[in-house]
Short mmCIF file of C-alpha atoms in Angstrom, two decimals:
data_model
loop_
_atom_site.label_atom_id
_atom_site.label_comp_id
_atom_site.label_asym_id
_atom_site.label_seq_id
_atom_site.Cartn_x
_atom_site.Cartn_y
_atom_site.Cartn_z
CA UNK A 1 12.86 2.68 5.52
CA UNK A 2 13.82 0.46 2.69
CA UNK A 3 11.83 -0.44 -0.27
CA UNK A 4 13.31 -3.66 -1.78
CA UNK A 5 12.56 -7.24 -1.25
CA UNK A 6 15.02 -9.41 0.75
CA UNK A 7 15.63 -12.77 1.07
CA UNK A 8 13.64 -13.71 4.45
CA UNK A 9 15.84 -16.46 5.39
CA UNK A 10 18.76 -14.08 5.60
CA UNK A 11 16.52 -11.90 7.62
CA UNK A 12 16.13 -14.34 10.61
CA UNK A 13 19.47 -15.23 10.16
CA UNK A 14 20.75 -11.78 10.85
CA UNK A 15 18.02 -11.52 14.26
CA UNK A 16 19.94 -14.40 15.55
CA UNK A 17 23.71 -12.33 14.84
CA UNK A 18 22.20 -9.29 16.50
CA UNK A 19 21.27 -10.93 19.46
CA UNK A 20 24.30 -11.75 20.00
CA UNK A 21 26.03 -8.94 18.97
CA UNK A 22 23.84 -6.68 20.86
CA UNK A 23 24.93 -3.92 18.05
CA UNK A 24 20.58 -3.31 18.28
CA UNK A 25 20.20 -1.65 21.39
CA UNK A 26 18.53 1.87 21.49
CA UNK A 27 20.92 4.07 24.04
CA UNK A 28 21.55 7.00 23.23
CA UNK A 29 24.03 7.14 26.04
CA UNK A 30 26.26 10.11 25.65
CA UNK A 31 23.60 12.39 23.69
CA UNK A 32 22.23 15.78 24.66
CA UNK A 33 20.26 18.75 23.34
CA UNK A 34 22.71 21.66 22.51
CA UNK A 35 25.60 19.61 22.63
CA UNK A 36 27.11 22.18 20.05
CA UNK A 37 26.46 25.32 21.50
CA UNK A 38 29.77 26.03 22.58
CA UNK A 39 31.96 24.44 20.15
CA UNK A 40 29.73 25.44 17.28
CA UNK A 41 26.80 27.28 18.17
CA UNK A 42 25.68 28.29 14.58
CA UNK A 43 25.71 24.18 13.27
CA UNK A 44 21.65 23.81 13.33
CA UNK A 45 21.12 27.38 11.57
CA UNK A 46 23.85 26.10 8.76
CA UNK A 47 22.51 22.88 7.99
CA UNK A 48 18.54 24.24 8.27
CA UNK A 49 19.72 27.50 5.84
CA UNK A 50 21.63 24.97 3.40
CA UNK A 51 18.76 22.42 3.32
CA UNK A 52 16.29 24.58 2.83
CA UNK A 53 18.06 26.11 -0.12
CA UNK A 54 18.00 22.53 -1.68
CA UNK A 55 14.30 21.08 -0.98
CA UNK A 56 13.49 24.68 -2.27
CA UNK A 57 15.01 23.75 -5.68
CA UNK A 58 13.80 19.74 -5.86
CA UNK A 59 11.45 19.10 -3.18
CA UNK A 60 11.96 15.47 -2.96
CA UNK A 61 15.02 15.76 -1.48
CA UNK A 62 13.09 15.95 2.21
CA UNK A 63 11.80 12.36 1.85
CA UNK A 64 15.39 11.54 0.94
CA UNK A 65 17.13 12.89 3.78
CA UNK A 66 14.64 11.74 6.08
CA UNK A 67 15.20 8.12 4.41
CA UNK A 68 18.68 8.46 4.87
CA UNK A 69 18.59 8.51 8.84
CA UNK A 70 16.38 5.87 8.75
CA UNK A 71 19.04 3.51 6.56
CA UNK A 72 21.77 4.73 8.61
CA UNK A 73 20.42 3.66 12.27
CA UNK A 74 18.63 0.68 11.56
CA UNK A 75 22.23 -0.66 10.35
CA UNK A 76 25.31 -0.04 12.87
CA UNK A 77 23.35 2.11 14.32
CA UNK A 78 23.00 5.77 14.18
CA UNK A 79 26.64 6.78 12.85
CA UNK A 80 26.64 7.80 9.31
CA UNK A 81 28.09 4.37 7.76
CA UNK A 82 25.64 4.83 5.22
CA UNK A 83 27.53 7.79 4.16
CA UNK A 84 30.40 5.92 3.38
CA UNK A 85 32.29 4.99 0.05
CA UNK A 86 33.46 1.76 -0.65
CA UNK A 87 36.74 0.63 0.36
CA UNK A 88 36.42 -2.01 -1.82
CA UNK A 89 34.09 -1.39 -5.20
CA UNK A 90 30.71 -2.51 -4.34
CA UNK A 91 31.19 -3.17 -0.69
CA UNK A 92 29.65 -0.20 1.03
CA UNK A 93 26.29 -0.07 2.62
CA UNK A 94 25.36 2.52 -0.07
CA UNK A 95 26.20 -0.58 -2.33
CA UNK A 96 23.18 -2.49 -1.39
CA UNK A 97 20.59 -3.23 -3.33
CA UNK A 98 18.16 -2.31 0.13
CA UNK A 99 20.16 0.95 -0.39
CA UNK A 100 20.35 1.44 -4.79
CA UNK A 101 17.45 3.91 -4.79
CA UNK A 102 19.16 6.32 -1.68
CA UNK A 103 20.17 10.00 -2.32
CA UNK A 104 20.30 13.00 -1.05
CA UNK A 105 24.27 12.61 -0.63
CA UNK A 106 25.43 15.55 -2.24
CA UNK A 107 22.89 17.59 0.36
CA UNK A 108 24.54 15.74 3.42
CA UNK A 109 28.19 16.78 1.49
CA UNK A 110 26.74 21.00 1.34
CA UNK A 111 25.74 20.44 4.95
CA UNK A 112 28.78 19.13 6.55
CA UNK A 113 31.19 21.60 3.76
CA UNK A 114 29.01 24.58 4.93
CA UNK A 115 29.56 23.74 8.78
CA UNK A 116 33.10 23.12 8.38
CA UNK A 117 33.99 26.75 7.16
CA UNK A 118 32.26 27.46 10.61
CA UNK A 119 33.77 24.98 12.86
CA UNK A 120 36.17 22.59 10.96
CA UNK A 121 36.46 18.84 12.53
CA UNK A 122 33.49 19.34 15.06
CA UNK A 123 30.75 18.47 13.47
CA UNK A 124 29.77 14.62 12.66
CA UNK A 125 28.12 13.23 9.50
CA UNK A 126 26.40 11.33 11.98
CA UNK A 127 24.44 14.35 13.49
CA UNK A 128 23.97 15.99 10.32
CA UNK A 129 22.03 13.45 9.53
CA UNK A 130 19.57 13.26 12.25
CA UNK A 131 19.03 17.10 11.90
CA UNK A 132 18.58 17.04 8.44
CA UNK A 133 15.93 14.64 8.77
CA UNK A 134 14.55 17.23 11.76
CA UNK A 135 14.78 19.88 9.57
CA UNK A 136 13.33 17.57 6.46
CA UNK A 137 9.52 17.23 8.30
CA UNK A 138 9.58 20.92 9.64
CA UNK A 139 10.11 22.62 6.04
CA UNK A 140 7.24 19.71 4.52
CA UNK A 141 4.90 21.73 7.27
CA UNK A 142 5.67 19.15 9.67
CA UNK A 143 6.62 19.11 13.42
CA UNK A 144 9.53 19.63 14.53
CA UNK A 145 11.60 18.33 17.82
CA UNK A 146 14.75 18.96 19.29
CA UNK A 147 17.12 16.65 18.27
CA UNK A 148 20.05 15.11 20.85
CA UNK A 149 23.76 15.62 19.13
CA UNK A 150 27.05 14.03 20.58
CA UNK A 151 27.31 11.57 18.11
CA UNK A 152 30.62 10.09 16.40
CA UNK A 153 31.43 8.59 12.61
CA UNK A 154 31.99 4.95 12.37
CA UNK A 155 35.02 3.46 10.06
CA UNK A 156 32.84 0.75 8.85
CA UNK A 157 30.26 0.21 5.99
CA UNK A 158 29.66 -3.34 4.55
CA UNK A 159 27.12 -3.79 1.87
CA UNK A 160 25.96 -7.25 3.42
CA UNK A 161 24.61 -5.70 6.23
CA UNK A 162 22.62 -3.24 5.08
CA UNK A 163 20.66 -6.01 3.19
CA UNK A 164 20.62 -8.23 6.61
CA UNK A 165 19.22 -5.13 8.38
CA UNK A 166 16.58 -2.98 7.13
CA UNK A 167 13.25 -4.14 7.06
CA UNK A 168 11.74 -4.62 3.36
CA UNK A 169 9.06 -2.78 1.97
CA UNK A 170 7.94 -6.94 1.65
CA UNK A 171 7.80 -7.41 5.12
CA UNK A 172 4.39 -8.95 7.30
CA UNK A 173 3.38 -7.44 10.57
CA UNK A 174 5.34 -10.08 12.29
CA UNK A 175 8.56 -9.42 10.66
CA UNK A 176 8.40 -6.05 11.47
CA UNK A 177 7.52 -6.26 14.72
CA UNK A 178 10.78 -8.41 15.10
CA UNK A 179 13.21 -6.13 12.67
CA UNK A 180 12.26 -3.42 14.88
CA UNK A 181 11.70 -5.29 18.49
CA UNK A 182 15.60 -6.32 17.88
CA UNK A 183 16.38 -2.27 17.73
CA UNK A 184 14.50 -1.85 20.78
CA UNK A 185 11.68 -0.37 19.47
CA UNK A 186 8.15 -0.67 19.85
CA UNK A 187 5.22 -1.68 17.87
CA UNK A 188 4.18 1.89 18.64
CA UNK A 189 7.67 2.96 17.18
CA UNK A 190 6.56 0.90 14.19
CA UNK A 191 3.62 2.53 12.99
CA UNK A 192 4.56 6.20 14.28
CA UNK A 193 7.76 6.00 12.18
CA UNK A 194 6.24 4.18 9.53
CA UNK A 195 4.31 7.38 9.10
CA UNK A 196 7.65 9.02 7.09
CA UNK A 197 5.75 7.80 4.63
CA UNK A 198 3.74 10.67 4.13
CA UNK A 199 6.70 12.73 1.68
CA UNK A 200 8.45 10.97 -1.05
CA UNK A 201 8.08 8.26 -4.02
CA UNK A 202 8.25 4.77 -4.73
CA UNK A 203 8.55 2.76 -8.07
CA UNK A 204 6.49 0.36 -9.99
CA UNK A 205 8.74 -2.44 -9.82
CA UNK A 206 9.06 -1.95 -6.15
CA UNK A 207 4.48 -2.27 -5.57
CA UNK A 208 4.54 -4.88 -8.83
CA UNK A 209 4.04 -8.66 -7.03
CA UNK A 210 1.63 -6.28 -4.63
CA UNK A 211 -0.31 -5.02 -7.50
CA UNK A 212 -0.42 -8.35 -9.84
CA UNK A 213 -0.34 -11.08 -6.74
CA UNK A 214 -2.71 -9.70 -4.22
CA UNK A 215 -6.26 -8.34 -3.47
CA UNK A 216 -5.48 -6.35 -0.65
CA UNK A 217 -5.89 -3.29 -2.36
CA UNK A 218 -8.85 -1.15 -2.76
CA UNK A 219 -9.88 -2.53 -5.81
CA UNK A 220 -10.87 1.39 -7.99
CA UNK A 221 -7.15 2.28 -6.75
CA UNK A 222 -5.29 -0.66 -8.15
CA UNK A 223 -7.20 -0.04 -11.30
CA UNK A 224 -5.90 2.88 -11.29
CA UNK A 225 -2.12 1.91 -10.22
CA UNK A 226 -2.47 -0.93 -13.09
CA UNK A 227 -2.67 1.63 -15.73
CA UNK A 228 0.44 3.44 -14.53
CA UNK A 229 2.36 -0.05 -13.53
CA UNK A 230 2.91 -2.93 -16.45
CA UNK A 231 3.49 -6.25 -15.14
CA UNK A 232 6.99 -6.51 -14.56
CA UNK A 233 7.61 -3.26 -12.90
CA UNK A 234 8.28 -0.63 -15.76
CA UNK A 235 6.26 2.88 -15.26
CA UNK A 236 6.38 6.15 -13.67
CA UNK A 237 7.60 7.30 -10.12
CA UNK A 238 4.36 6.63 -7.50
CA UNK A 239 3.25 9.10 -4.86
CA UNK A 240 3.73 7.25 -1.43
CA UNK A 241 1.26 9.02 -0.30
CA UNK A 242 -1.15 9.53 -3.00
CA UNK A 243 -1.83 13.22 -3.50
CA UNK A 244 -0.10 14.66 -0.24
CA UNK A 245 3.38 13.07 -1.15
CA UNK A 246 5.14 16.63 -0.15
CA UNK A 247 3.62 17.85 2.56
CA UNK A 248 4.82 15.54 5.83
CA UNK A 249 1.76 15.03 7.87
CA UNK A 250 -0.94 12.03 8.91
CA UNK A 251 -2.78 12.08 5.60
CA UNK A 252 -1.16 8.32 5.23
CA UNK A 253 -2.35 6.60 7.78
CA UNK A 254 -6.06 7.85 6.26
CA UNK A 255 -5.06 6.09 2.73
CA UNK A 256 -3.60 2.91 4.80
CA UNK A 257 -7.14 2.44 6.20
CA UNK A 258 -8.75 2.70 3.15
CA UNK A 259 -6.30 -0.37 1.49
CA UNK A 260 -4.33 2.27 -0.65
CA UNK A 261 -0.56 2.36 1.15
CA UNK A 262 1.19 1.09 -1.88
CA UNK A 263 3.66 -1.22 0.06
CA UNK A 264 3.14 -4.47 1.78
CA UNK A 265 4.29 -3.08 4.65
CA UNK A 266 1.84 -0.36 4.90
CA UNK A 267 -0.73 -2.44 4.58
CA UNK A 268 0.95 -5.03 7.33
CA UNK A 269 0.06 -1.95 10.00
CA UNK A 270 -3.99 -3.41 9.86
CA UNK A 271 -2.86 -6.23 11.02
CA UNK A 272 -1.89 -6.11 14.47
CA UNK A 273 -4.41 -4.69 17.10
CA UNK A 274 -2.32 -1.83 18.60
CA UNK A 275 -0.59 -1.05 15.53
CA UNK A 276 -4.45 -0.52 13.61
CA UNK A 277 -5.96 1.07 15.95
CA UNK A 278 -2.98 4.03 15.32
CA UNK A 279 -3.57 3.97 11.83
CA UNK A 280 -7.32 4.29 12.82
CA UNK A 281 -7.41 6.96 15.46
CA UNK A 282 -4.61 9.24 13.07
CA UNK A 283 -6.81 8.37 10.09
CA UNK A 284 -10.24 9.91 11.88
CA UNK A 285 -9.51 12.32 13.80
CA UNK A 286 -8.12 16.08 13.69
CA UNK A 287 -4.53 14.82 15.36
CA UNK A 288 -1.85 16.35 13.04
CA UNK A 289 -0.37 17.58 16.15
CA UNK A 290 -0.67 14.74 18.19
CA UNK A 291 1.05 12.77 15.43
CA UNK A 292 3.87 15.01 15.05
CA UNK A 293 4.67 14.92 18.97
CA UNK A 294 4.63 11.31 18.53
CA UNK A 295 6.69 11.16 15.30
CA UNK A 296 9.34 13.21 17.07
CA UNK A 297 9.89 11.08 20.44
CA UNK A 298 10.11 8.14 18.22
CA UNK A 299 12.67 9.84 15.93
CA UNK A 300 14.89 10.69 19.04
CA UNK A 301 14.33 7.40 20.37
CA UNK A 302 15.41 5.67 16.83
CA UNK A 303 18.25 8.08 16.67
CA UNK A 304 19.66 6.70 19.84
CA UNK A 305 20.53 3.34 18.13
CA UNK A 306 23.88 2.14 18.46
CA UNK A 307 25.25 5.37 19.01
CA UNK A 308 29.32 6.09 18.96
CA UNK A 309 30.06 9.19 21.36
CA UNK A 310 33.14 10.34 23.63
CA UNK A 311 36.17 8.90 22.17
CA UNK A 312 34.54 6.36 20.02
CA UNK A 313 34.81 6.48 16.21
CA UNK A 314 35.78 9.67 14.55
CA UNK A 315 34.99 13.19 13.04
CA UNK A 316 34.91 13.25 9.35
CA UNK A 317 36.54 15.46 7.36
CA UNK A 318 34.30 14.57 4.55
CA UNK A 319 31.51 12.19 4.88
CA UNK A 320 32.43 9.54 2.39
CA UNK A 321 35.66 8.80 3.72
CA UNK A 322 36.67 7.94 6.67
CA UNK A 323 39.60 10.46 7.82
#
């Protein structure tokens, strides 16, 4: 999920184009379990061996990848556009300043080269995403799931509306419950999938108006952030999830309850009854497992957004180009 501030009138404007475009419906028509196992029954073992290989060597590469599925569905939907150069300099989703702080590309690229010695032109960037998000939370000691393949590339990426789509790290409850309502998912959807949360880093700048402009906060911990963060954003990388930021479990949802998520829209999850009482029950109780389960059928569910399959779009050759 994205981590810059957008303009919120461009926001609503954007829920009105979606509704008519309908380009926000969860399908996931055309998807299935194993849907390599003839044409390229070794795909899954490649990209797991190959991304493995790379978390082992900079293990912040898992929150990366897993980021990167999120950015790619909630825009087009689930079909690697986010992958995409520009055709045009500047004009690719990857372009966007809701996208400036992505990577984990060159990961994708050893997935997709790796599986094409195996099975050339089979394989989409599209799937190789969602499994390399999979794979992402089971080698942070998370759950895994099995993940539906089928999908196809898209020909399109367009800056603009990755900054129209993705919800902002800014966002209230209410915003969110739209940005994701208009994907057709829940509000349980919401704060399940908000827990990706648990692995990775944020930035100063990104928590400054939070830290400097509100008293939501527990107030020891933003003395704390304060002497990390200067007014204005400059200071060091922040733990999203302060002191279990590499290991992918519910140890989040504990720190949201106690006012110390670092974003806004962490925070936002106390403020809707359903949506709290997640953050409460995963926050109190011994459920690591029953959060995974639920982290996975959401995943599936998101990854079923606006899916290309059959005929529709393309294979990549590479995944920054379109063929």
């Amino acid at each position: 999920m994205a981590v810059q501030t957008r303009v919120v009138s461009i926001f609503f404007i954007q829920l009105v184009l979606l509704a008519v475009s309908g380009l926000n419906r969860v399908s996931g028509a055309g998807l299935q379990t194993g849907f390599y196992d003839e044409s390229c029954p070794e795909a899954e073992t490649i990209a797991l061996k190959t991304i493995r290989q790379a978390i082992s060597k900079d293990g912040i590469v898992a929150a990366a990848l897993l980021r990167l599925h999120f950015h790619d569905c909630f825009v087009r939907g689930c079909e690697a556009s986010v992958l995409l150069d520009a055709a045009e300099e500047g004009d690719a989703e990857k372009d966007a300043s809701s996208n400036f702080s992505l990577r984990g590309y060159d990961v994708v690229d050893d997935v997709k080269s790796a599986i094409e010695k195996s099975c050339p032109g089979v394989v989409s960037c599209a799937d190789i995403l969602a499994l390399a998000a999979r794979d992402a939370v089971r080698l942070t000691g998370g759950s895994s799931w099995k993940v539906e393949t089928g999908r196809r590339d898209g020909r399109i990426s367009l800056s603009k509306e990755a900054d129209e789509n993705l919800p902002s790290s800014n966002f209230n409850i209410a915003q969110l419950k739209q940005n994701f309502a208009f994907k057709g998912l829940t509000k349980k959807d919401l704060v399940v999938l908000s827990g990706a949360h648990t692995i990775g880093v944020t930035s100063c700048f990104v928590i400054n108006d939070r830290l400097y402009n509100f008293t939501a906060l527990d107030p020891t911990f933003a003395s704390e952030l304060k002497k990390k963060c200067k007014p204005g954003g400059g200071g060091p990388v922040l733990e999203l999830d302060q002191g279990s930021s590499t290991v992918s479990d519910a140890h989040f949802y504990k720190a949201v309850r106690q006012n110390r998520g670092l974003l806004t829209s962490d925070a936002a999850l106390l403020n809707d009854p359903l949506t709290r009482a997640y953050v409460k029950r995963q926050s109190t109780s011994p459920v690591k497992a029953t959060f995974g389960k639920d982290f996975g059928k959401s995943m599936v569910k998101m990854g079923g957004i606006g899916v290309l399959t059959g005929n529709e779009g393309e294979i990549r050759k590479r995944c920054a180009f379109v063929n």
